[in-house]
mmCIF file of N, CA and C in Angstrom:
data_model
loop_
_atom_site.group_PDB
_atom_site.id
_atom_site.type_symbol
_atom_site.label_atom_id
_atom_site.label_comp_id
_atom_site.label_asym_id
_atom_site.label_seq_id
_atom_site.Cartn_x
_atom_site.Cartn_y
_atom_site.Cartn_z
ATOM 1 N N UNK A 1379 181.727 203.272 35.501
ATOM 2 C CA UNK A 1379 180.688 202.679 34.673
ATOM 3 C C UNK A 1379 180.648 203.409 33.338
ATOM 4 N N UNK A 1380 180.881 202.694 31.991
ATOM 5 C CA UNK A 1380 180.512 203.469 31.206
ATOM 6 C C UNK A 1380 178.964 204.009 30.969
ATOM 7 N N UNK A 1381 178.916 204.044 29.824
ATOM 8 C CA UNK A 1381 177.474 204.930 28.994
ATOM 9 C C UNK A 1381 176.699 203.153 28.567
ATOM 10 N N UNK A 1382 177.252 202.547 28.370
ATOM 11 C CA UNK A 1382 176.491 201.303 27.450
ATOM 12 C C UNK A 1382 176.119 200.257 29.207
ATOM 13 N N UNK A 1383 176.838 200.693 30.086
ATOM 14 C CA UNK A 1383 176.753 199.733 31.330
ATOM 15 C C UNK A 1383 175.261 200.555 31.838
ATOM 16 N N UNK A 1384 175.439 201.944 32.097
ATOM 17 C CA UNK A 1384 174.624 202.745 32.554
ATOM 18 C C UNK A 1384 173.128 202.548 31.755
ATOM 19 N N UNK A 1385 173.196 202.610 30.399
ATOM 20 C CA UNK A 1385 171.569 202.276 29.782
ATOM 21 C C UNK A 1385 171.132 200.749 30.156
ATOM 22 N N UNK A 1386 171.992 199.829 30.461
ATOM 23 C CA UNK A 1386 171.532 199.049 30.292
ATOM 24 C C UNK A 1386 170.988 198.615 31.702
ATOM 25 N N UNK A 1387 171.547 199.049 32.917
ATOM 26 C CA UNK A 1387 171.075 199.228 34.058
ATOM 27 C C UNK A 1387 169.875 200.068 34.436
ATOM 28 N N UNK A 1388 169.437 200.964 33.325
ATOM 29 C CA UNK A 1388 168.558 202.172 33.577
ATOM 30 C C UNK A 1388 167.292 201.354 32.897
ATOM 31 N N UNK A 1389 167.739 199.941 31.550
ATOM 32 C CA UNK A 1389 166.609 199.279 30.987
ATOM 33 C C UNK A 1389 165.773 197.848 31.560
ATOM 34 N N UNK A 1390 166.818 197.828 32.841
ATOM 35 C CA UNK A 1390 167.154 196.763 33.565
ATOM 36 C C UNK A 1390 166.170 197.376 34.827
ATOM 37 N N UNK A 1391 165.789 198.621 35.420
ATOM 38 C CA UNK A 1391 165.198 198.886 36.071
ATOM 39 C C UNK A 1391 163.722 199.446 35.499
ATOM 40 N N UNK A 1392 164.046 199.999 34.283
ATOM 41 C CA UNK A 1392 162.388 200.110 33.491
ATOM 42 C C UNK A 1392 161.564 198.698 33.512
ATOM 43 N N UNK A 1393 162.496 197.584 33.439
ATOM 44 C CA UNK A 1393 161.896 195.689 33.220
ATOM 45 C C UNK A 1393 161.666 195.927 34.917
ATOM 46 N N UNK A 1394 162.370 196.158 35.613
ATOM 47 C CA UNK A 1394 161.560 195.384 37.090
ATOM 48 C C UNK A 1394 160.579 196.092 37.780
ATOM 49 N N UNK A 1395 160.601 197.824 37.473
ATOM 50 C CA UNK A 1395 159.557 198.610 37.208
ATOM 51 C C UNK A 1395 158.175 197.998 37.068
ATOM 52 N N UNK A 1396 158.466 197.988 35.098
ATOM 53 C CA UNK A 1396 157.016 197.166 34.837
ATOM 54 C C UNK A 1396 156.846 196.195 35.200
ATOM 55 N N UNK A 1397 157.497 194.987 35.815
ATOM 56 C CA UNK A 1397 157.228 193.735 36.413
ATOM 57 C C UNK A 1397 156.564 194.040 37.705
ATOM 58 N N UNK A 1398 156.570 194.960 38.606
ATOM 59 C CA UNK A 1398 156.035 195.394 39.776
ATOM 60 C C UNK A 1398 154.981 196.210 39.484
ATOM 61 N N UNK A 1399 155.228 196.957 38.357
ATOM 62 C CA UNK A 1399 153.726 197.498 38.792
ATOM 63 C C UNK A 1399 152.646 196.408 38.300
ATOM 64 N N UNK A 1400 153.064 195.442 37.097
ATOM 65 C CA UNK A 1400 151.878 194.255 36.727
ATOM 66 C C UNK A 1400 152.139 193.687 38.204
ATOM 67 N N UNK A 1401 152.644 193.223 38.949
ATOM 68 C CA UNK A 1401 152.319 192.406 40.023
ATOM 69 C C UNK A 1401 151.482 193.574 41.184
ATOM 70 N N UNK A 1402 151.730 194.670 41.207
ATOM 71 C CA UNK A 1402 150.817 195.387 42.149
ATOM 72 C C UNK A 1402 149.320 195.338 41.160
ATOM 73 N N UNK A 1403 149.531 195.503 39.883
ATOM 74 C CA UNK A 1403 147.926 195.735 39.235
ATOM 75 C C UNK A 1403 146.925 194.436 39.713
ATOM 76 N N UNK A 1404 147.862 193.074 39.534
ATOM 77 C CA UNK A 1404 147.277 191.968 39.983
ATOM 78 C C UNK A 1404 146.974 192.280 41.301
ATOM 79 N N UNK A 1405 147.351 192.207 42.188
ATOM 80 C CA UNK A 1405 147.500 192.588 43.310
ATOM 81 C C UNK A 1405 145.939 193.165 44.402
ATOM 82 N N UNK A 1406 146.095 194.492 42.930
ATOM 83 C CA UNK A 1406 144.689 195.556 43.642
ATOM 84 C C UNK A 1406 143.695 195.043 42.710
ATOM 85 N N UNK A 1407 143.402 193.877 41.402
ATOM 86 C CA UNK A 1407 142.775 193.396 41.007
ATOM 87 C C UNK A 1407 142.004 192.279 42.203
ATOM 88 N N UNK A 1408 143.287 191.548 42.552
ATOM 89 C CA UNK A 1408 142.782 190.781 43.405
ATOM 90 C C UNK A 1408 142.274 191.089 45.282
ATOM 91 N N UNK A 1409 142.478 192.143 45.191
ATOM 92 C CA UNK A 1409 142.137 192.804 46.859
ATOM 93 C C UNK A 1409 141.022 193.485 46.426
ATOM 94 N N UNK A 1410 140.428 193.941 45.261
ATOM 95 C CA UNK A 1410 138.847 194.974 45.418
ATOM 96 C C UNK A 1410 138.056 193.232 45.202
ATOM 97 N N UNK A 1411 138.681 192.282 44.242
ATOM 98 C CA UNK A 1411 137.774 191.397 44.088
ATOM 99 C C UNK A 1411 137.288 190.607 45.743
ATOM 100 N N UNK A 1412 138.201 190.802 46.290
ATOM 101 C CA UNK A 1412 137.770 190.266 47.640
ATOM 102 C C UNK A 1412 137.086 190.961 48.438
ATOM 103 N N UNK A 1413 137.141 192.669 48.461
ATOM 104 C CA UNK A 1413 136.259 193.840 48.901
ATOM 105 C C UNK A 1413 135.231 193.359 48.126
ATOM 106 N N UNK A 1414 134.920 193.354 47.173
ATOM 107 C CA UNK A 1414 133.707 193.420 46.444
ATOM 108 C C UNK A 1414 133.153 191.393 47.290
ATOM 109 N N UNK A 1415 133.416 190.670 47.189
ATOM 110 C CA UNK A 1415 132.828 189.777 48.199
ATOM 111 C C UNK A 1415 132.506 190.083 49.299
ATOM 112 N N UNK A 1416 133.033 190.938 50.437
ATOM 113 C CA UNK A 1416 133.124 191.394 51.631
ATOM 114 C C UNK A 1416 131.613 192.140 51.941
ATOM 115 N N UNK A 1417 131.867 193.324 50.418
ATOM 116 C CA UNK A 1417 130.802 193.750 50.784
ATOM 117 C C UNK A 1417 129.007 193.344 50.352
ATOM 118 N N UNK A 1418 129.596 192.278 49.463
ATOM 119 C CA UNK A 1418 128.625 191.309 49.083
ATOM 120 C C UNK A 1418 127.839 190.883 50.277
ATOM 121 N N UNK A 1419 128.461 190.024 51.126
ATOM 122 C CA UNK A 1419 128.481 189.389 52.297
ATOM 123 C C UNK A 1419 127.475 190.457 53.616
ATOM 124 N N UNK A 1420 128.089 191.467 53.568
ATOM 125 C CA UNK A 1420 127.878 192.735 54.324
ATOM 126 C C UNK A 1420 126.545 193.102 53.908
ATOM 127 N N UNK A 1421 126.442 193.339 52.690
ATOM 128 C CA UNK A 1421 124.930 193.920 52.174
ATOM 129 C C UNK A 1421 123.829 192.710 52.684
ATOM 130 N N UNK A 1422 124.061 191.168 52.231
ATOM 131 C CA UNK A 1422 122.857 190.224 52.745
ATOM 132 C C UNK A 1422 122.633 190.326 54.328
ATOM 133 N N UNK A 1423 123.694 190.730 55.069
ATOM 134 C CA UNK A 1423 123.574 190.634 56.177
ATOM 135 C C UNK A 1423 122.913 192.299 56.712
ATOM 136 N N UNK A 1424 122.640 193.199 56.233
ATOM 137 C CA UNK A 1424 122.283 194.415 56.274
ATOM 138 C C UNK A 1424 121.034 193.909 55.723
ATOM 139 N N UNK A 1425 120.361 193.588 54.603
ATOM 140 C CA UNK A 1425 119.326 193.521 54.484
ATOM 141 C C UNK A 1425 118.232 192.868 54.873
ATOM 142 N N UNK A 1426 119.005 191.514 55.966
ATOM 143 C CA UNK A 1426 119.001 190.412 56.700
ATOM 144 C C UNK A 1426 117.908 191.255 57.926
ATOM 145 N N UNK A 1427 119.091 192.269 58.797
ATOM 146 C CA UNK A 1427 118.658 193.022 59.361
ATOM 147 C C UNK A 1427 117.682 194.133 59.056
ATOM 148 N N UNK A 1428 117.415 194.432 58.256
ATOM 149 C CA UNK A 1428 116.855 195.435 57.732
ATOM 150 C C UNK A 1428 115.416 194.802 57.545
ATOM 151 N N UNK A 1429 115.621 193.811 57.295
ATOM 152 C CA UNK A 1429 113.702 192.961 56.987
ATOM 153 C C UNK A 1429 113.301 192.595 58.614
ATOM 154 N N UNK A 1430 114.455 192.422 59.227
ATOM 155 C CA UNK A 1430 113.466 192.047 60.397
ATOM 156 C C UNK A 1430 113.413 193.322 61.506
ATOM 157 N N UNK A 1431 114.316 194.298 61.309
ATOM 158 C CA UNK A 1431 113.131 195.491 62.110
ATOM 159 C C UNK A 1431 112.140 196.158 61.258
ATOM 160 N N UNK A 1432 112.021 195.779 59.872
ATOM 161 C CA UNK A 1432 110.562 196.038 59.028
ATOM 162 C C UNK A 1432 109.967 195.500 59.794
ATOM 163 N N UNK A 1433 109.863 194.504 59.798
ATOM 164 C CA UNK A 1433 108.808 193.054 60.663
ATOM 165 C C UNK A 1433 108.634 193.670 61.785
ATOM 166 N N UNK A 1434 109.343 194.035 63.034
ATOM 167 C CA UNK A 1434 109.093 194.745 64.230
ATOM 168 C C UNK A 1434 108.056 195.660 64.048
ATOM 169 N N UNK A 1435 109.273 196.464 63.125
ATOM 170 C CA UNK A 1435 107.972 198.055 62.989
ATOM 171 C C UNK A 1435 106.878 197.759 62.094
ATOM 172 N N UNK A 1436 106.701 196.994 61.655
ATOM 173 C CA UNK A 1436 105.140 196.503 61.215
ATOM 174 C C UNK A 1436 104.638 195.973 62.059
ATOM 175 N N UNK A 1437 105.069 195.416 63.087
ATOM 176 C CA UNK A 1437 104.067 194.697 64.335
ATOM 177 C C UNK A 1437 103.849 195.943 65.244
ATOM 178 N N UNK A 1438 104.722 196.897 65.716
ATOM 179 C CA UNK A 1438 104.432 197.830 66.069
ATOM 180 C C UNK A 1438 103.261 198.959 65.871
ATOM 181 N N UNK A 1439 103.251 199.229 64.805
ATOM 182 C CA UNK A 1439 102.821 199.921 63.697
ATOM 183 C C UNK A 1439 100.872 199.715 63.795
ATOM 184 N N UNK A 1440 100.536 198.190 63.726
ATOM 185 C CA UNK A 1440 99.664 197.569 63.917
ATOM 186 C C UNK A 1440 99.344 197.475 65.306
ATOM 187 N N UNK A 1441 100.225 197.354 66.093
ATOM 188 C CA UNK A 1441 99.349 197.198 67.486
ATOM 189 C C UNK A 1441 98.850 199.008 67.509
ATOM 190 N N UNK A 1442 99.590 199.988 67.096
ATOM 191 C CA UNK A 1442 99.467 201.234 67.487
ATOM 192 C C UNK A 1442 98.048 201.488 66.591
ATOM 193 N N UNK A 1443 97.749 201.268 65.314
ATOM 194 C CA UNK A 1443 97.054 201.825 64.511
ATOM 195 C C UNK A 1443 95.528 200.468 65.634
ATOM 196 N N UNK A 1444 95.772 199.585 65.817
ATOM 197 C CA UNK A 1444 94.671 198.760 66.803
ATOM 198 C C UNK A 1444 94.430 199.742 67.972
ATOM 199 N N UNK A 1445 95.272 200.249 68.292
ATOM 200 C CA UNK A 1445 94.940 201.349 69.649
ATOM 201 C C UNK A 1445 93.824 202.091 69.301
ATOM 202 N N UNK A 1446 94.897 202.846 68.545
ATOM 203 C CA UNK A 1446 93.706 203.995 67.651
ATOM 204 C C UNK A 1446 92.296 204.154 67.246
ATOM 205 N N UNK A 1447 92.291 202.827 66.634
ATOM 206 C CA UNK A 1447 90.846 202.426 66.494
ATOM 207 C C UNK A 1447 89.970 201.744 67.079
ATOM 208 N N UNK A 1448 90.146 201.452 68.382
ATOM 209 C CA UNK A 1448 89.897 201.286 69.622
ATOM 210 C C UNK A 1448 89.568 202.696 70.208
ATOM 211 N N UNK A 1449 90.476 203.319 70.337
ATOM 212 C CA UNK A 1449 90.261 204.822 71.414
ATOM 213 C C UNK A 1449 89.243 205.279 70.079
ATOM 214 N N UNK A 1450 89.393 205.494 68.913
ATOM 215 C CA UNK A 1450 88.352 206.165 68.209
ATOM 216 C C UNK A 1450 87.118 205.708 67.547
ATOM 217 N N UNK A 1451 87.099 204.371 68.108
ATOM 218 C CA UNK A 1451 85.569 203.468 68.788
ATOM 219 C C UNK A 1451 85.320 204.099 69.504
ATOM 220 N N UNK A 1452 85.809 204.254 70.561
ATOM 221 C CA UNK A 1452 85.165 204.202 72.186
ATOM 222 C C UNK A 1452 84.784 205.607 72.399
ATOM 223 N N UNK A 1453 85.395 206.586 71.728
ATOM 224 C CA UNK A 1453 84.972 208.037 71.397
ATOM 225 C C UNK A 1453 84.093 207.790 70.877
ATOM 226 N N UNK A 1454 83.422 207.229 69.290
ATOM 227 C CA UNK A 1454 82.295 207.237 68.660
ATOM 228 C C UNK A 1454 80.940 207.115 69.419
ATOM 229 N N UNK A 1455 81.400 206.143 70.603
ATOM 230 C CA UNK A 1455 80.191 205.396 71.337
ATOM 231 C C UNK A 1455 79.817 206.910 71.919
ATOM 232 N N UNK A 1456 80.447 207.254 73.042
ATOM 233 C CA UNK A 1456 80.863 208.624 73.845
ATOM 234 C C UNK A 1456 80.071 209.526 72.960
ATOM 235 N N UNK A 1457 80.501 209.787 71.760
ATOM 236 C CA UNK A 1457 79.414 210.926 71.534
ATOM 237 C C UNK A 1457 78.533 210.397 70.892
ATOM 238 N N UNK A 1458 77.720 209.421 70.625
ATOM 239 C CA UNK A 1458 76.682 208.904 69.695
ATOM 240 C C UNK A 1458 76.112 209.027 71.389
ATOM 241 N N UNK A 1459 76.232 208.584 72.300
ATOM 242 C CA UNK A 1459 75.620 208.472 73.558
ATOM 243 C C UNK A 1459 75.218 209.850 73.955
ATOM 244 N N UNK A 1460 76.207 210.641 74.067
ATOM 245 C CA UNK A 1460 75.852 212.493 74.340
ATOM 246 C C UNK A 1460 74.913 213.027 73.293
ATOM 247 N N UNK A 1461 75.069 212.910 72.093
ATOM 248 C CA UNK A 1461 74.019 213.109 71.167
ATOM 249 C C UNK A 1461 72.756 212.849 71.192
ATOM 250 N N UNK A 1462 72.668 211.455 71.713
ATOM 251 C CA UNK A 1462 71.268 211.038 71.934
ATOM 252 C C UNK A 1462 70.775 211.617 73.225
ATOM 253 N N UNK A 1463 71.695 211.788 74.460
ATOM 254 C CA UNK A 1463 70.986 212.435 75.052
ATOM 255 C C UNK A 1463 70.578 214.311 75.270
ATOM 256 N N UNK A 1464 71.648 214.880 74.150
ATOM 257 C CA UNK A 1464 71.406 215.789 74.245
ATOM 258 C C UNK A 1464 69.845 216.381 73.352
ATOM 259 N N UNK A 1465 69.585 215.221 72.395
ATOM 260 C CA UNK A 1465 68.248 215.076 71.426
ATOM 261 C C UNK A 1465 67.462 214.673 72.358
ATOM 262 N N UNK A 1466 67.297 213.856 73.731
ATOM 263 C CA UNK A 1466 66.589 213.597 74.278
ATOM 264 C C UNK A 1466 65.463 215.217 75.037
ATOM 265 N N UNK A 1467 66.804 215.836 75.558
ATOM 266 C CA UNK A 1467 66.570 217.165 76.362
ATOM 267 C C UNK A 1467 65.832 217.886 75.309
ATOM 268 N N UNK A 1468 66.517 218.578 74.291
ATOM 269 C CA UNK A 1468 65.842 218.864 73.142
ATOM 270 C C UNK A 1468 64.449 218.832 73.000
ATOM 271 N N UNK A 1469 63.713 216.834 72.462
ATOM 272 C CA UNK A 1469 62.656 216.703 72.282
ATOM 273 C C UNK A 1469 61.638 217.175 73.864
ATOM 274 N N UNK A 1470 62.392 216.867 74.595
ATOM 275 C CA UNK A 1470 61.468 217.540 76.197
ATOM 276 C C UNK A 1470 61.436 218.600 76.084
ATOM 277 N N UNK A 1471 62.224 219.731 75.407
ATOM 278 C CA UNK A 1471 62.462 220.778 75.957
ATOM 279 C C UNK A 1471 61.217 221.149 74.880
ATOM 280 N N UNK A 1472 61.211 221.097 73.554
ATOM 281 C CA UNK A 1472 60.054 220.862 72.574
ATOM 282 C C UNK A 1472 58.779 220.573 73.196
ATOM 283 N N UNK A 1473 58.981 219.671 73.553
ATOM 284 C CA UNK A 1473 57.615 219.336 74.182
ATOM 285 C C UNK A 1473 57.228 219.769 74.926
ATOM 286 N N UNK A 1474 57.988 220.343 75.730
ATOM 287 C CA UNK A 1474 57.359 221.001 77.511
ATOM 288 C C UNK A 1474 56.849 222.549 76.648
ATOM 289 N N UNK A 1475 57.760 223.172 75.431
ATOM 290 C CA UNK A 1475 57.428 224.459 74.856
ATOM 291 C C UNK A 1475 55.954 224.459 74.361
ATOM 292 N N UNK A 1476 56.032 222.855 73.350
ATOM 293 C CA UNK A 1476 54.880 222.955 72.558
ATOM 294 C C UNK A 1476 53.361 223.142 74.056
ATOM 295 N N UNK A 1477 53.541 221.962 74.572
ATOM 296 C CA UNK A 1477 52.449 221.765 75.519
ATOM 297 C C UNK A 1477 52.195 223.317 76.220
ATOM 298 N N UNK A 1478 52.836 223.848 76.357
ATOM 299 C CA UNK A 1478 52.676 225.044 76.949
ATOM 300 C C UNK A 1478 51.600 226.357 75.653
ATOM 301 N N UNK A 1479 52.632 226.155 74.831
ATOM 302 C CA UNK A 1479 51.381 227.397 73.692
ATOM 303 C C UNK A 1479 50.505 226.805 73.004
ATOM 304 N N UNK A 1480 50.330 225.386 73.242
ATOM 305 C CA UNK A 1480 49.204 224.422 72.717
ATOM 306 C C UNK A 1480 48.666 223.535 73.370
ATOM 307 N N UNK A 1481 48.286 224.107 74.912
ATOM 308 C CA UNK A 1481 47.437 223.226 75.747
ATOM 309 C C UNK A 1481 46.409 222.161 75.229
ATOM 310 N N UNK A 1482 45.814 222.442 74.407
ATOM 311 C CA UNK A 1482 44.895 221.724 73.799
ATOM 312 C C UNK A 1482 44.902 219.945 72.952
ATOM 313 N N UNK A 1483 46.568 220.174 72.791
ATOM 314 C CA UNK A 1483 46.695 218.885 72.084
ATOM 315 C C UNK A 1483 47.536 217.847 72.919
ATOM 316 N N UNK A 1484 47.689 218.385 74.150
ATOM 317 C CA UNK A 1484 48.160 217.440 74.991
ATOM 318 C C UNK A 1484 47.417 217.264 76.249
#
């Protein structure tokens, strides 16, 4: 092979070179554009999911916080009830004191 066969084989592989790497650039142009749909696709369906165990754990959430204020009703009653009767004992206990160092007004 001469010198003029040899460049021109060496300019002959720089052309199919750059012809391949533009067909790979197309290539990974056109494979992220289809990733990028994929994960398009992927995200509605993630957020799809994602709203409806919100929805769960908001129904959850609500029956628990309904508990709560239920059990911390039913406590309120509980001691508004002990209170009154512990004011009950109290006013007797008052009274049985007073009547005692103030026979006179009872």
């Amino acid at each position: 092979m001469s010198n003029e066969s040899v460049d021109n084989k060496a300019k002959d592989d720089i052309t199919v070179s750059k012809k391949v790497q533009k067909k790979l650039s197309k290539l990974n142009i056109k494979r992220q554009k289809e990733q990028d749909k994929i994960d398009k696709v992927r995200q509605k369906e993630l957020d799809k999911v994602d709203k409806q165990r919100q929805k769960e754990q908001d129904k959850v959430d609500k029956k628990i916080q309904g508990m709560v204020d239920d059990i911390n009703q039913k406590a309120l009653k509980k001691q508004e009830k002990m209170d009154t009767k512990i004011q009950k004992r109290r006013n007797k206990v008052d009274t049985a004191g007073i009547a005692q160092d103030q026979p006179w007004q009872y």
